[in-house]
Coordinates of C-alpha atoms in Angstrom, one line a residue:
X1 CA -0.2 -2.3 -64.7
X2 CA -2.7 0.6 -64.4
X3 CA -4.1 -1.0 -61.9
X4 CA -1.2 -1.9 -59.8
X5 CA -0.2 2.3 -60.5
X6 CA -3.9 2.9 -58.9
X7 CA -3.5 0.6 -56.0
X8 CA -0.1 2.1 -55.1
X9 CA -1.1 5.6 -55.4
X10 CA -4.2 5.1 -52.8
X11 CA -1.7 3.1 -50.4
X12 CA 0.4 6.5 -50.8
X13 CA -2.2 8.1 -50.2
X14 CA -3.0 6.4 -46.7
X15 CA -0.1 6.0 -45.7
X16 CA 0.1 10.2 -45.8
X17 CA -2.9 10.6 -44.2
X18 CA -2.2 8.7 -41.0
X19 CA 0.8 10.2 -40.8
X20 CA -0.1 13.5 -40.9
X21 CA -3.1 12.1 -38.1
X22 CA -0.4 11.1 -35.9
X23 CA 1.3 13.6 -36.2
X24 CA -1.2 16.0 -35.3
X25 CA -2.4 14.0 -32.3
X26 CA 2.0 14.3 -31.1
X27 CA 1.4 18.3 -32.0
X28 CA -1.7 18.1 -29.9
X29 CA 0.1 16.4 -27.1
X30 CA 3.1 18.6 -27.6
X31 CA 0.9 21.7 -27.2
X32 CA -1.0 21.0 -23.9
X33 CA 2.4 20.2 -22.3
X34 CA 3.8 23.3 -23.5
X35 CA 0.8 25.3 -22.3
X36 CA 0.8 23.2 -19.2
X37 CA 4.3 24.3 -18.4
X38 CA 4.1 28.0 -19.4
X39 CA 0.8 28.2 -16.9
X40 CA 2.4 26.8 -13.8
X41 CA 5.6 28.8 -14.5
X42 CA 3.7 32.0 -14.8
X43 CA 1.4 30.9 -11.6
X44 CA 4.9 30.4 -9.5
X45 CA 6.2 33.6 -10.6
X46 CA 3.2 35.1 -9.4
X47 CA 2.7 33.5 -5.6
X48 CA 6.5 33.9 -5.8
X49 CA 7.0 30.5 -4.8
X50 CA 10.3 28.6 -4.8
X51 CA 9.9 25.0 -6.4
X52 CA 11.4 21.8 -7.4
X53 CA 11.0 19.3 -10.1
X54 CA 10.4 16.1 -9.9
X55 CA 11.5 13.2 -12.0
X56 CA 8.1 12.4 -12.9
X57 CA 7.2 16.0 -13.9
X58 CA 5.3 17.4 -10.8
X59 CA 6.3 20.7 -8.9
X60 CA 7.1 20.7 -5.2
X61 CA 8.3 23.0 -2.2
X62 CA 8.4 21.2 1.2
X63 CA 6.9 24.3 3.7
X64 CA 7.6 22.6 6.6
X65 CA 10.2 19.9 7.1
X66 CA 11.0 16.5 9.0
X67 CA 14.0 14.8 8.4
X68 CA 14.0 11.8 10.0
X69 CA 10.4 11.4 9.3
X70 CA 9.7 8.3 7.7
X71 CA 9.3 7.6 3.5
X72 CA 6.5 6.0 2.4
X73 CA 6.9 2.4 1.3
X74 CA 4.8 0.0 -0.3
X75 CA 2.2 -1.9 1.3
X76 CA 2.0 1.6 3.9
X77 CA -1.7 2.6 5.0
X78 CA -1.6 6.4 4.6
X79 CA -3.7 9.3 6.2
X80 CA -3.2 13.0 4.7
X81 CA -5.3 16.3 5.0
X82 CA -4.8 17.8 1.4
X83 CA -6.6 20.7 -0.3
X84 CA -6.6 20.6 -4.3
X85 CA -7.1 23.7 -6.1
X86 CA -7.0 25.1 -10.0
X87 CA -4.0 27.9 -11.0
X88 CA -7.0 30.2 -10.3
X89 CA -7.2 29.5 -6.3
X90 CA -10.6 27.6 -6.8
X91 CA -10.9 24.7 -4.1
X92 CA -11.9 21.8 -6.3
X93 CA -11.1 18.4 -3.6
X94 CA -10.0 18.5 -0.1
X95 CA -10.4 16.0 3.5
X96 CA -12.6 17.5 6.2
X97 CA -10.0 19.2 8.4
X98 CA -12.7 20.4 10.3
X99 CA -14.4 17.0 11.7
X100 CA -10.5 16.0 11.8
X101 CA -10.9 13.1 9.1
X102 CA -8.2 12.7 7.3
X103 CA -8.3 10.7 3.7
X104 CA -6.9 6.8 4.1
X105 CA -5.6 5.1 1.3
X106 CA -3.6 2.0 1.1
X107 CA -0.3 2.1 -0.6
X108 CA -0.7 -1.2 -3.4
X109 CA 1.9 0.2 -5.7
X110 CA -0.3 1.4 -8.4
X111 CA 0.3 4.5 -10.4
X112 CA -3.4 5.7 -10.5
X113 CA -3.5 7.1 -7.5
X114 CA -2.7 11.0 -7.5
X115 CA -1.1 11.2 -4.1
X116 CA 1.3 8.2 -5.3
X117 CA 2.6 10.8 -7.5
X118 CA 3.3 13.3 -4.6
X119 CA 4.3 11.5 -1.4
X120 CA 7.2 9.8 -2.5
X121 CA 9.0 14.1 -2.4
X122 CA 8.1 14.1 1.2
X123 CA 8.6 12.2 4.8
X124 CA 6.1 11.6 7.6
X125 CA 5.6 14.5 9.3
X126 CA 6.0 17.1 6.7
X127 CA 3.9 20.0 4.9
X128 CA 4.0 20.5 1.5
X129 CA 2.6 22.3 -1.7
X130 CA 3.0 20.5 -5.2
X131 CA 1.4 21.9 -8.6
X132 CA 0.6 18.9 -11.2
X133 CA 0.7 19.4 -15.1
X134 CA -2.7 17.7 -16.2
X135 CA -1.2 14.7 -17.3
X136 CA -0.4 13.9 -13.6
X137 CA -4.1 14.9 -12.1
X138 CA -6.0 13.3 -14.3
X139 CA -5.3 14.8 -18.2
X140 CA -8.4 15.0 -20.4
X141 CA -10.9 13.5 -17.7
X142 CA -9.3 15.8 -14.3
X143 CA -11.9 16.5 -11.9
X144 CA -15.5 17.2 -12.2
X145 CA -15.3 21.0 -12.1
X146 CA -12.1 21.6 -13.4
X147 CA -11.9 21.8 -17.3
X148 CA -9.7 19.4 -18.8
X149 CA -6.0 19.3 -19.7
X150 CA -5.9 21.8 -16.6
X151 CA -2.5 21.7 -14.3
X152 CA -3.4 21.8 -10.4
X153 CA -2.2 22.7 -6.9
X154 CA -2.1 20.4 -4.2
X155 CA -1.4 21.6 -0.5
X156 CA -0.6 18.4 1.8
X157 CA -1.1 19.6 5.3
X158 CA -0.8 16.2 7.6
X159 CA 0.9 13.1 6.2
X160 CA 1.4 10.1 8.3
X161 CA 2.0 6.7 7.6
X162 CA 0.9 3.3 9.6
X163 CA 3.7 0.5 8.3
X164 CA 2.6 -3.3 10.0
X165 CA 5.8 -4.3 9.2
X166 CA 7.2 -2.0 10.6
X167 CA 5.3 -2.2 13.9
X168 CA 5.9 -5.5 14.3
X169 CA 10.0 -5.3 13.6
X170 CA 9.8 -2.5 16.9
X171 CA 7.7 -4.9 18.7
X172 CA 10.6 -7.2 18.1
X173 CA 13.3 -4.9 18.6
X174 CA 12.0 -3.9 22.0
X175 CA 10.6 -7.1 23.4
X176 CA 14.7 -8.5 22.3
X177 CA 12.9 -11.3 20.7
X178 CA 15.3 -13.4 18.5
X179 CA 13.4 -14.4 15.3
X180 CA 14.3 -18.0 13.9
X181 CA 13.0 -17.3 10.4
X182 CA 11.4 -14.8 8.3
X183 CA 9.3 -16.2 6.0
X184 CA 7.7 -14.5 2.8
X185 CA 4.3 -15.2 2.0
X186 CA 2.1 -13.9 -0.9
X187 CA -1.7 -13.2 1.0
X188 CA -4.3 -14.4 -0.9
X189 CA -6.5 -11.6 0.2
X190 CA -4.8 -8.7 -1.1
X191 CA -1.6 -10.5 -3.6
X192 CA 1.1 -8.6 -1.7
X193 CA 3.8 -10.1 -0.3
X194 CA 4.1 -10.0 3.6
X195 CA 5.9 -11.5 6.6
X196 CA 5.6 -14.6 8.8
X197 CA 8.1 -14.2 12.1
X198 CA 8.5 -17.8 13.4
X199 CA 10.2 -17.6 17.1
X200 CA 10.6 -21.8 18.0
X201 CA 10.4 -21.8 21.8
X202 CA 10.4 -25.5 22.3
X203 CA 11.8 -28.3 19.7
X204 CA 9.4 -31.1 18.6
X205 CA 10.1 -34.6 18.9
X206 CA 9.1 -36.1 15.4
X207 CA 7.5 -34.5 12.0
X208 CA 3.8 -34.3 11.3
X209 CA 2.2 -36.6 8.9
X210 CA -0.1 -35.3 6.3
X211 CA -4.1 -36.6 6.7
X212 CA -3.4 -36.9 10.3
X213 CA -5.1 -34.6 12.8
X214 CA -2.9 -32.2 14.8
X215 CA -4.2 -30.8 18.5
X216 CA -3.1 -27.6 19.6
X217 CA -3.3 -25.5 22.4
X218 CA -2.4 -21.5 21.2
X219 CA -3.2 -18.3 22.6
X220 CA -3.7 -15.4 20.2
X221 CA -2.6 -11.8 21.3
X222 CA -2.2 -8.3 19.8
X223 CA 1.0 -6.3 19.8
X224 CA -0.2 -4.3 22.6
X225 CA -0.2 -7.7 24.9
X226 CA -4.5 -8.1 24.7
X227 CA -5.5 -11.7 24.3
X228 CA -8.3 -12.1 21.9
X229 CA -8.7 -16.0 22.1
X230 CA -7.2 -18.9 24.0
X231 CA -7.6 -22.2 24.4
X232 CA -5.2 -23.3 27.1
X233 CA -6.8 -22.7 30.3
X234 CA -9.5 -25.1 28.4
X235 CA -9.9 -28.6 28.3
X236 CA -10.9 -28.6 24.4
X237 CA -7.8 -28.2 21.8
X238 CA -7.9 -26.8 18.0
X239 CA -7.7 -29.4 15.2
X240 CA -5.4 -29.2 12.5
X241 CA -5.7 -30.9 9.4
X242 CA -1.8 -32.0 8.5
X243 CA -1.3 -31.3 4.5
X244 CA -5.2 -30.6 4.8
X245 CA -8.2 -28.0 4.2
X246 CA -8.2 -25.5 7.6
X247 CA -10.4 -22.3 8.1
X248 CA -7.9 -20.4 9.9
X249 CA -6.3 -17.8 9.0
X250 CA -3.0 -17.7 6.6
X251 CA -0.2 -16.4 8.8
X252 CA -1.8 -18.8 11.2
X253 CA -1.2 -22.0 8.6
X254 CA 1.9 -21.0 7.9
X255 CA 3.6 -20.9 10.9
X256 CA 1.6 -24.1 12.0
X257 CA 3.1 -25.8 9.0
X258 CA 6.2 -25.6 10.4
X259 CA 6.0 -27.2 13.3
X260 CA 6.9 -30.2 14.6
X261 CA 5.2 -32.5 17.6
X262 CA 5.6 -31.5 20.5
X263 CA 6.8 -28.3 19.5
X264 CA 6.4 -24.9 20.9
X265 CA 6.6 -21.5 18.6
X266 CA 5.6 -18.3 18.5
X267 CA 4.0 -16.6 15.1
X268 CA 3.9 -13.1 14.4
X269 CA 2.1 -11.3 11.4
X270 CA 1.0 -8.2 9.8
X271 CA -3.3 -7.8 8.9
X272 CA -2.7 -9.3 5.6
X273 CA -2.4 -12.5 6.5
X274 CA -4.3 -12.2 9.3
X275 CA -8.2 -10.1 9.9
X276 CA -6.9 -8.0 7.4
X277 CA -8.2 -4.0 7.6
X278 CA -11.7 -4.7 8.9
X279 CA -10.6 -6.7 11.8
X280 CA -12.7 -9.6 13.6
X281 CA -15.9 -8.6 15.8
X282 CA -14.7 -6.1 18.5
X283 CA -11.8 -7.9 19.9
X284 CA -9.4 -7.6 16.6
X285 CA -9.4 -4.2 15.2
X286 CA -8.6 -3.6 11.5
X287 CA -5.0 -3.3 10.7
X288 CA -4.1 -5.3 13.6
X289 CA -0.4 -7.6 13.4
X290 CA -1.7 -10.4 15.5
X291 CA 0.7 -12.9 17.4
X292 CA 0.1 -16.6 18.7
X293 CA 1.4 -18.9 21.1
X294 CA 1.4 -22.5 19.6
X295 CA 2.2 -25.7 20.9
X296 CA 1.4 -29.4 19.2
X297 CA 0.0 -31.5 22.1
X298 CA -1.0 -34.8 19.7
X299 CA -1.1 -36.0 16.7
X300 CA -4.0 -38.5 15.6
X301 CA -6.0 -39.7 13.3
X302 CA -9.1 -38.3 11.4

């Protein structure tokens, strides 16, 4: 019995002093916010700046405005000029203006990225200033130079966007192409989802068979109508596997894959199923949509 009165005393006692650990550690984390708050309030009073908050906790006044600019979306390649200070005007991160080279990131949905947590207030076009409590630039780690648990100011002065997908939906638009089928493919590059345009041009005659050895005649192009590679003032024709192994690239299986004999079609696709953002040799630059002309001449055997 004394023992069991022993053993239940030093669980007590434990039990009470992890409590009263986390409970500091929430006090801790209760305080920084608070002093977060209280030192961007007071540095807003003081530029007399008029600012909104965002759902995710960061401060924002748009300074100079596009409407009809475009929101960023996912899978966007972004260029901005920013300047990142502390509450005490010191310059801590910024793009060289100057030599006009703006910072490029690309858009994969993650919540790491600081920007992430400051584009989604503002459209293409626009100039802004946002001030971040600490647990949005970084919390206890921050920057280099900047003491931790520090709140920051972030001036956005160019923001523009480059969406494939949305290239290639103008391209369509314009050109009055009439797409037979959309069709969603996961890239095995980067794991985002993308988008195949098949356009049939010419109906085949009979279905592929899988082992057997398709020859095609294509012509690849970029949306700007330069032709990178073609085969059809040739006399050689590209082999494709049916069902098989091939080297080319995905968008380009994909659309193959739904062809028939004798078929005609044309493909278009964004980068990521394609050369993706470093492009191929000079001809295909990065982030280029490519589009090909296919047609199935034969069908053979291995």
């Amino acid at each position: 019995m004394k023992i069991r009165l022993l053993q239940s005393i030093a669980l007590g006692v434990l039990i009470y002093s992890l409590s009263s650990c986390l409970s500091k550690v929430v006090l801790e984390d209760d305080l920084i916010v608070q002093q977060n708050e209280a030192k961007i309030q007071q540095y807003i009073s003081s530029q007399k700046l008029t600012m909104q908050k965002a759902t995710n906790g960061a401060y924002y006044t748009i300074t100079k405005s596009n409407p009809t600019g475009r929101q960023l979306i996912y899978g966007d390649t972004v260029r901005l000029h920013y300047v990142i200070k502390s509450l005490t005007d010191s310059v801590i991160a910024s793009s060289s203006v100057a030599k006009n080279q703006p910072f490029v990131f690309y858009h994969n949905g993650g919540n790491t990225n600081i920007f992430l947590k400051m584009l989604p207030q503002m459209r293409e076009g626009e100039q802004a200033t946002f001030i971040l409590p600490s647990e949005l630039a970084g919390g206890t780690q921050g920057f280099p130079n900047l003491p931790a648990n520090s709140p920051v100011r972030c001036d956005i002065t160019f923001f523009k966007t480059y969406g494939e997908e949305q290239d290639i939906d103008a391209y369509v638009a314009q050109n009055k192409i009439s797409v037979t089928e959309k069709v969603e493919v996961v890239s095995t590059t980067t794991g985002y989802t993308n988008n195949v345009r098949y356009i049939r041009v010419k109906d085949g005659a009979a279905d592929l068979v899988t082992g057997k050895v398709a020859k095609l005649k294509y012509t690849g192009r970029l949306l700007n109508g330069y032709v990178f590679d073609s085969n059809v003032s040739r006399t050689d024709s590209l082999n494709y596997t049916v069902g098989g192994t091939n080297s080319f690239v995905q968008g380009f299986l994909v659309g193959v894959a739904k062809m028939r004999l004798g078929e005609k079609a044309t493909i278009i696709f964004p980068s990521g199923l394609g050369y993706g953002r470093t492009g191929s040799g000079s001809k295909v630059p990065g982030e280029s949509p490519l589009i090909f002309d296919i047609e199935i001449v034969a069908l053979k055997d291995k």
